[in-house]
Coordinates of C-alpha atoms and ligand atoms in Angstrom, one line a residue:
M29 CA 81.1 117.7 73.2
Y30 CA 78.9 114.7 72.4
I31 CA 78.7 111.5 74.5
K32 CA 80.8 109.3 72.2
E33 CA 83.7 111.8 72.1
V34 CA 83.5 112.1 75.9
A35 CA 83.6 108.4 76.4
R36 CA 86.6 108.0 74.0
R37 CA 88.5 110.8 75.8
L38 CA 87.9 109.4 79.2
N39 CA 88.5 105.8 78.2
T40 CA 85.1 104.7 79.3
T41 CA 81.9 103.7 77.6
T42 CA 78.8 105.7 76.6
R43 CA 76.8 103.1 78.7
T44 CA 78.7 104.1 81.8
I45 CA 78.1 107.8 81.2
R46 CA 74.4 107.2 80.7
F47 CA 74.3 105.1 83.9
Y48 CA 75.8 108.1 85.8
E49 CA 73.1 110.3 84.3
E50 CA 70.4 107.8 85.3
K51 CA 71.7 107.9 88.9
G52 CA 71.6 111.7 88.9
L53 CA 75.4 112.1 89.2
I54 CA 75.5 114.2 86.0
S55 CA 72.9 116.1 84.1
P56 CA 74.1 117.0 80.6
T57 CA 71.9 119.3 78.5
K58 CA 70.0 117.7 75.7
Q59 CA 69.7 119.6 72.4
D60 CA 66.6 119.7 70.3
N61 CA 67.7 116.6 68.5
Q62 CA 67.9 114.9 71.9
Y63 CA 71.7 114.5 71.7
R64 CA 73.5 115.1 75.0
T65 CA 76.2 117.7 75.1
F66 CA 78.9 118.0 77.8
T67 CA 80.7 121.1 78.9
D68 CA 84.4 121.0 80.0
E69 CA 83.3 121.1 83.6
E70 CA 81.0 118.2 83.2
I71 CA 83.8 116.2 81.5
V72 CA 86.0 116.8 84.5
R73 CA 83.1 115.9 86.8
I74 CA 82.8 112.5 85.0
S75 CA 86.5 111.9 85.2
T76 CA 86.3 112.6 89.0
I77 CA 83.4 110.1 89.3
L78 CA 85.5 107.5 87.4
A79 CA 88.4 108.1 89.7
L80 CA 86.3 107.8 92.8
R81 CA 84.6 104.6 91.4
E82 CA 88.0 103.1 90.7
F83 CA 88.9 103.8 94.3
G84 CA 85.9 101.8 95.4
L85 CA 83.4 104.4 96.3
G86 CA 79.7 103.5 95.8
I87 CA 77.4 105.6 93.7
R88 CA 75.5 106.9 96.8
D89 CA 78.7 108.1 98.5
I90 CA 80.0 109.8 95.3
K91 CA 76.6 111.5 94.9
Q92 CA 76.8 112.8 98.5
L93 CA 80.4 113.9 98.1
L94 CA 79.9 115.8 94.9
N95 CA 76.5 117.3 95.8
E96 CA 77.1 118.3 99.4
Q97 CA 79.3 121.2 98.5
G98 CA 77.0 122.7 95.9
Q99 CA 78.7 124.3 92.9
Y100 CA 82.1 123.0 92.0
R101 CA 84.7 124.6 89.8
I102 CA 87.0 122.4 87.6
H103 CA 89.8 123.2 90.1
D104 CA 87.8 121.6 92.9
Y105 CA 87.3 118.4 91.0
F106 CA 91.0 118.1 90.4
N107 CA 91.6 118.7 94.1
I108 CA 89.4 115.8 95.0
Q109 CA 91.0 113.6 92.3
R110 CA 94.5 114.4 93.6
A111 CA 93.4 113.5 97.2
V112 CA 92.0 110.2 95.9
L113 CA 95.1 109.4 93.8
F114 CA 97.4 110.0 96.8
E115 CA 95.3 107.6 98.9
K116 CA 95.6 105.0 96.1
W117 CA 99.3 105.7 95.7
L118 CA 100.0 105.3 99.4
E119 CA 98.0 102.0 99.5
T120 CA 100.2 100.7 96.6
K121 CA 103.3 101.9 98.4
D122 CA 102.2 100.1 101.6
M123 CA 101.8 96.9 99.5
I124 CA 105.2 97.2 97.9
H125 CA 106.9 97.8 101.3
T126 CA 105.1 94.8 102.7
I127 CA 106.3 92.6 99.8
D128 CA 109.8 94.0 100.2
R129 CA 109.8 93.1 103.8
L130 CA 108.6 89.6 103.1
L131 CA 111.3 89.0 100.6
E132 CA 114.1 90.6 102.7
Q133 CA 113.2 88.5 105.7
N134 CA 113.2 85.3 103.7
M135 CA 116.2 85.7 101.5
D136 CA 117.5 82.2 102.1
Q137 CA 114.4 80.3 103.1
S138 CA 111.1 79.6 101.5
I139 CA 108.3 81.9 102.5
S140 CA 106.0 80.3 105.0
R141 CA 102.2 80.6 105.0
E142 CA 102.6 82.1 108.5
D143 CA 104.8 84.9 107.1
I144 CA 102.3 85.7 104.4
F145 CA 99.5 85.7 106.9
T146 CA 101.3 88.0 109.3
L147 CA 102.1 90.5 106.6
S148 CA 98.7 90.5 105.0
K149 CA 97.2 91.1 108.4
H150 CA 99.6 94.1 108.9
L151 CA 98.6 95.4 105.4
K152 CA 94.9 95.1 106.2
R153 CA 95.4 96.9 109.5
L154 CA 97.3 99.7 107.8
K155 CA 94.7 100.1 105.1
S156 CA 91.9 100.3 107.5
L157 CA 93.8 102.7 109.7
R158 CA 94.4 105.1 106.8
K159 CA 90.7 105.0 106.0
S160 CA 89.5 104.9 109.6
W161 CA 89.1 108.6 110.3
H162 CA 85.8 110.4 109.9
D163 CA 84.7 113.9 110.8
K164 CA 82.4 113.5 113.7
W165 CA 82.6 117.3 114.5
D166 CA 81.3 118.3 111.1
F167 CA 84.0 121.0 110.4
D168 CA 82.2 122.0 107.2
S169 CA 79.4 123.4 109.3
Q170 CA 81.9 125.3 111.5
A171 CA 83.9 127.0 108.7
A172 CA 81.7 130.1 108.3
D173 CA 82.0 131.2 111.9
Y174 CA 85.2 129.5 113.0
D175 CA 87.2 132.7 113.4
Q176 CA 84.4 134.3 115.4
S177 CA 84.3 131.3 117.8
L178 CA 88.0 131.9 118.6
K179 CA 87.3 135.3 120.0
M180 CA 84.8 133.9 122.6
H181 CA 85.9 134.4 126.2
G182 CA 84.4 133.8 129.5
F183 CA 83.8 130.0 129.3
R184 CA 84.8 128.0 132.3
F185 CA 87.0 126.0 129.9
N186 CA 88.7 127.9 127.2
V187 CA 90.6 125.7 124.8
H188 CA 91.8 128.8 122.9
Q189 CA 93.6 130.3 125.8
D190 CA 97.1 131.3 124.5
Y191 CA 96.0 130.6 120.9
E192 CA 97.6 133.7 119.4
T193 CA 100.8 133.3 121.5
A194 CA 101.2 129.7 120.4
L195 CA 100.7 130.5 116.7
E196 CA 103.3 133.3 117.0
K197 CA 105.7 131.0 118.7
V198 CA 105.5 128.5 115.9
V199 CA 106.3 131.2 113.4
D200 CA 109.3 132.4 115.5
T201 CA 110.5 128.8 115.9
M202 CA 110.4 127.5 112.4
P203 CA 113.7 128.1 110.6
L204 CA 112.1 128.9 107.2
E205 CA 113.2 131.4 104.6
A206 CA 111.6 133.1 101.7
A207 CA 110.8 130.8 98.7
Q208 CA 110.8 127.7 100.9
T209 CA 107.7 125.6 101.2
C210 CA 105.7 125.0 104.4
L211 CA 102.8 122.6 104.8
D212 CA 100.1 123.5 107.3
I213 CA 98.0 120.4 108.1
G214 CA 94.5 121.0 109.3
V215 CA 94.9 124.5 108.0
G216 CA 91.3 125.5 108.8
T217 CA 90.7 129.1 107.9
G218 CA 94.4 129.7 107.5
N219 CA 95.3 131.5 110.7
L220 CA 98.7 129.8 111.2
G221 CA 99.7 129.3 107.5
A222 CA 99.0 133.0 106.7
K223 CA 101.7 134.1 109.1
F224 CA 104.3 132.5 106.9
L225 CA 103.0 134.1 103.7
T226 CA 104.1 137.5 104.9
K227 CA 107.7 136.2 104.9
G228 CA 107.5 135.1 101.3
I229 CA 107.2 131.4 102.2
H230 CA 105.1 129.3 99.9
V231 CA 102.3 127.8 102.1
I232 CA 100.3 124.7 101.2
G233 CA 97.3 124.3 103.5
V234 CA 95.8 120.8 103.7
D235 CA 92.4 120.1 105.3
Q236 CA 89.8 117.4 105.1
S237 CA 87.0 120.0 105.1
E238 CA 86.1 121.5 101.8
K239 CA 84.4 124.5 103.4
M240 CA 87.4 125.3 105.6
L241 CA 89.6 125.3 102.5
Q242 CA 87.1 127.6 100.7
A243 CA 87.1 130.0 103.7
C244 CA 90.9 129.9 103.8
K245 CA 91.3 130.6 100.1
Q246 CA 88.9 133.5 100.4
K247 CA 90.9 135.0 103.2
Y248 CA 94.3 134.3 101.7
P249 CA 94.1 133.9 97.9
E250 CA 97.9 133.5 97.7
M251 CA 97.8 130.3 99.9
E252 CA 97.7 127.0 98.0
V253 CA 95.1 124.7 99.4
R254 CA 94.7 121.0 99.0
K255 CA 92.1 118.6 100.1
G256 CA 93.6 115.7 102.1
H257 CA 94.1 114.4 105.6
F258 CA 96.7 113.6 108.2
L259 CA 96.8 109.9 107.2
A260 CA 97.2 110.4 103.5
L261 CA 98.9 113.8 102.9
P262 CA 98.4 114.9 99.3
I263 CA 102.2 115.7 98.9
L264 CA 105.0 113.8 97.2
D265 CA 107.9 112.4 99.3
Q266 CA 110.4 114.9 100.7
H267 CA 108.9 117.9 99.1
M268 CA 108.4 120.1 102.2
D269 CA 110.9 122.3 103.9
G270 CA 108.7 122.6 107.0
I271 CA 105.5 121.3 108.4
V272 CA 103.3 123.1 110.9
S273 CA 99.9 122.2 112.5
S274 CA 97.8 123.9 115.0
Y275 CA 94.8 122.7 116.9
A276 CA 94.2 119.9 114.5
L277 CA 96.0 116.8 115.7
H278 CA 93.7 116.3 118.7
H279 CA 91.0 115.2 116.2
I280 CA 92.7 111.9 115.5
S281 CA 93.3 109.0 117.9
D282 CA 96.7 108.1 119.4
E283 CA 97.2 105.3 116.9
Q284 CA 96.3 107.5 114.0
K285 CA 98.7 110.2 115.4
L286 CA 101.6 107.9 114.9
L287 CA 100.6 107.2 111.3
A288 CA 100.3 111.0 110.9
L289 CA 103.9 111.3 112.0
V290 CA 104.9 108.6 109.5
E291 CA 103.2 110.7 106.8
M292 CA 104.9 114.0 108.0
D293 CA 108.2 112.2 107.9
R294 CA 107.5 111.0 104.4
V295 CA 106.9 114.4 103.0
L296 CA 109.5 116.3 104.9
R297 CA 112.9 116.7 103.3
P298 CA 116.1 115.8 105.3
K299 CA 117.0 118.7 107.7
G300 CA 113.4 119.9 107.5
A301 CA 111.4 120.9 110.6
I302 CA 108.1 120.0 112.1
C303 CA 106.3 122.3 114.6
I304 CA 103.0 121.2 116.2
V305 CA 100.9 123.2 118.7
D306 CA 98.0 121.4 120.0
L307 CA 95.9 120.3 122.9
M308 CA 97.9 117.7 124.7
F309 CA 99.1 116.5 128.1
Q310 CA 102.7 116.0 128.9
D311 CA 102.0 112.3 129.7
D312 CA 99.3 110.1 131.3
S313 CA 100.0 111.2 134.9
Q314 CA 99.6 114.9 134.0
R315 CA 96.4 114.1 132.2
K316 CA 95.1 112.4 135.3
E317 CA 96.1 115.4 137.5
V318 CA 94.3 117.9 135.2
L319 CA 91.1 115.8 135.0
Q320 CA 91.1 115.4 138.7
H321 CA 91.5 119.1 139.2
F322 CA 88.4 119.7 136.9
E323 CA 86.5 116.9 138.7
E324 CA 87.2 118.5 142.1
S325 CA 86.1 121.9 140.9
G326 CA 83.0 120.5 139.4
N327 CA 83.9 121.7 135.9
K328 CA 81.9 119.1 133.9
E329 CA 82.2 121.3 130.7
A330 CA 86.0 120.8 130.8
I331 CA 85.9 117.1 131.4
Y332 CA 83.3 116.6 128.6
A333 CA 85.4 118.7 126.1
I334 CA 88.6 116.8 126.9
E335 CA 86.9 113.4 126.6
D336 CA 85.2 114.3 123.4
E337 CA 88.5 114.7 121.6
F338 CA 91.9 113.0 121.5
Y339 CA 94.3 115.3 123.4
A340 CA 97.7 113.8 122.7
N341 CA 100.1 112.2 125.1
R342 CA 103.1 114.4 124.3
S343 CA 105.6 111.9 125.5
L344 CA 104.5 109.3 123.0
L345 CA 104.9 111.8 120.1
V346 CA 108.3 112.9 121.4
D347 CA 109.4 109.2 121.7
W348 CA 108.4 108.4 118.2
L349 CA 110.2 111.4 116.8
Q350 CA 113.4 110.8 118.7
S351 CA 113.4 107.2 117.7
H352 CA 113.1 108.3 114.1
N353 CA 116.1 110.5 114.1
Y354 CA 114.6 113.8 115.1
Q355 CA 116.0 116.4 117.6
V356 CA 113.1 117.4 119.7
T357 CA 112.2 120.2 122.0
T358 CA 108.9 121.0 123.7
H359 CA 107.2 124.1 125.2
T360 CA 104.3 124.2 127.5
F361 CA 101.9 127.1 127.2
N362 CA 99.4 126.0 129.8
P363 CA 98.3 122.6 131.2
I364 CA 96.5 121.6 128.1
L365 CA 98.5 123.3 125.3
S366 CA 102.0 122.4 124.2
M367 CA 104.3 122.8 121.3
I368 CA 106.6 120.1 119.8
Y369 CA 109.4 121.3 117.6
A370 CA 111.4 118.6 115.8
T371 CA 114.2 118.8 113.3
K372 CA 115.0 116.0 111.0
N373 CA 118.5 114.6 110.8
G374 CA 119.9 113.0 107.6
Q375 CA 121.5 113.9 104.4
E376 CA 120.0 116.4 101.9
M377 CA 119.2 114.9 98.5
D378 CA 121.1 116.3 95.6
Ligands
SAM281 C1 90.1 123.5 115.3 S1 90.4 123.7 113.6 C2 92.1 124.4 113.6 C3 92.3 125.2 112.4 C4 93.6 126.0 112.3 N1 94.8 125.2 112.2 C5 93.8 127.0 113.5 O1 94.7 126.8 114.3 O2 92.9 127.8 113.7 C6 90.8 122.0 113.1 C7 91.0 121.8 111.6 O3 91.6 120.6 111.4 C8 90.9 119.9 110.4 N2 91.1 118.5 110.6 C9 90.6 117.7 111.6 N3 91.0 116.5 111.4 C10 91.7 116.4 110.3 C11 92.3 115.3 109.6 N4 92.2 114.1 110.0 N5 93.0 115.6 108.5 C12 93.0 116.9 108.0 N6 92.4 117.9 108.6 C13 91.8 117.7 109.8 C14 89.5 120.4 110.5 O4 88.8 120.2 109.3 C15 89.7 121.8 110.9 O5 89.8 122.6 109.7

């Protein structure tokens, strides 16, 4: 397809497309007559660039995002676009909720400058919290040998102690049936989600790491994978029968964890269930006890590992869930590994 046709189809200008070419974001082939021609894949790549631009990403960031993974298929571009659109949609939803609150609180009175200021501060905070996470552990680089690393034993501090038992317990606990849909957040190479596939359950694996998703898809082609993250799940409201997550939540801060629960609650249907196994302490005092134990035994490796990540305070997560109409039970596998199982109350939608 020629440039004019592409511009018309994508509702953009030929100038914009040439600009992306100049910046090295696209490289259409030039025919003998010097006219540029675009393949279907290049057209989807341009529409992805346009979507990312609209979302406010700079040219350099887009270049990095699209180039770092090497060869993309059309499917991958749409996966990125979907993640971006969900972020945008959630931002718009936050704005609508904020305006609703402002109007509800001021039904009979005029809206004061103070009210507007408070709510716009809240909105800004929420927006920056949703965008605040970044992958300091570089999970893309861990994808190729992630499964191998799980089998390593003999360290003085083994975070994967009870890993298999914990994953099995999640599967035994979740009340899911064939043809229902289960979301696995931070799916990694698919070790937890795959256990549901064998029961005929439709599994959607979400991960922020493209390479993890590729590894997962290669191992389990029947699993649906989506790019996205805890703070902007690429799922519509109340579309999941169940949500599971293993060994992923401890990569986000306590404040981000509460927003992640808001997101889980948003996508879970009434009567649905959430089951999380992760590195966490029962509460602050148990955390202190464990750290003191490692301190006294001179296990610096353990202390470093714990402090490098965000092991949850289980009681905070349980409190949030209970105060949002969930029935909650917990299980402790070892001093740093727990499971939280929560079922949502409320009416099913017709
Ligand atoms: C330690 S691996 C666990 C993988 C798998 N759930 C398992 O149990 O083997 C952590 C995974 O969580 C993903 N992850 C970390 N933070 C995330 C976030 N904020 N949103 C989505 N995925 C995240 C990483 O990319 C990685 O694939």
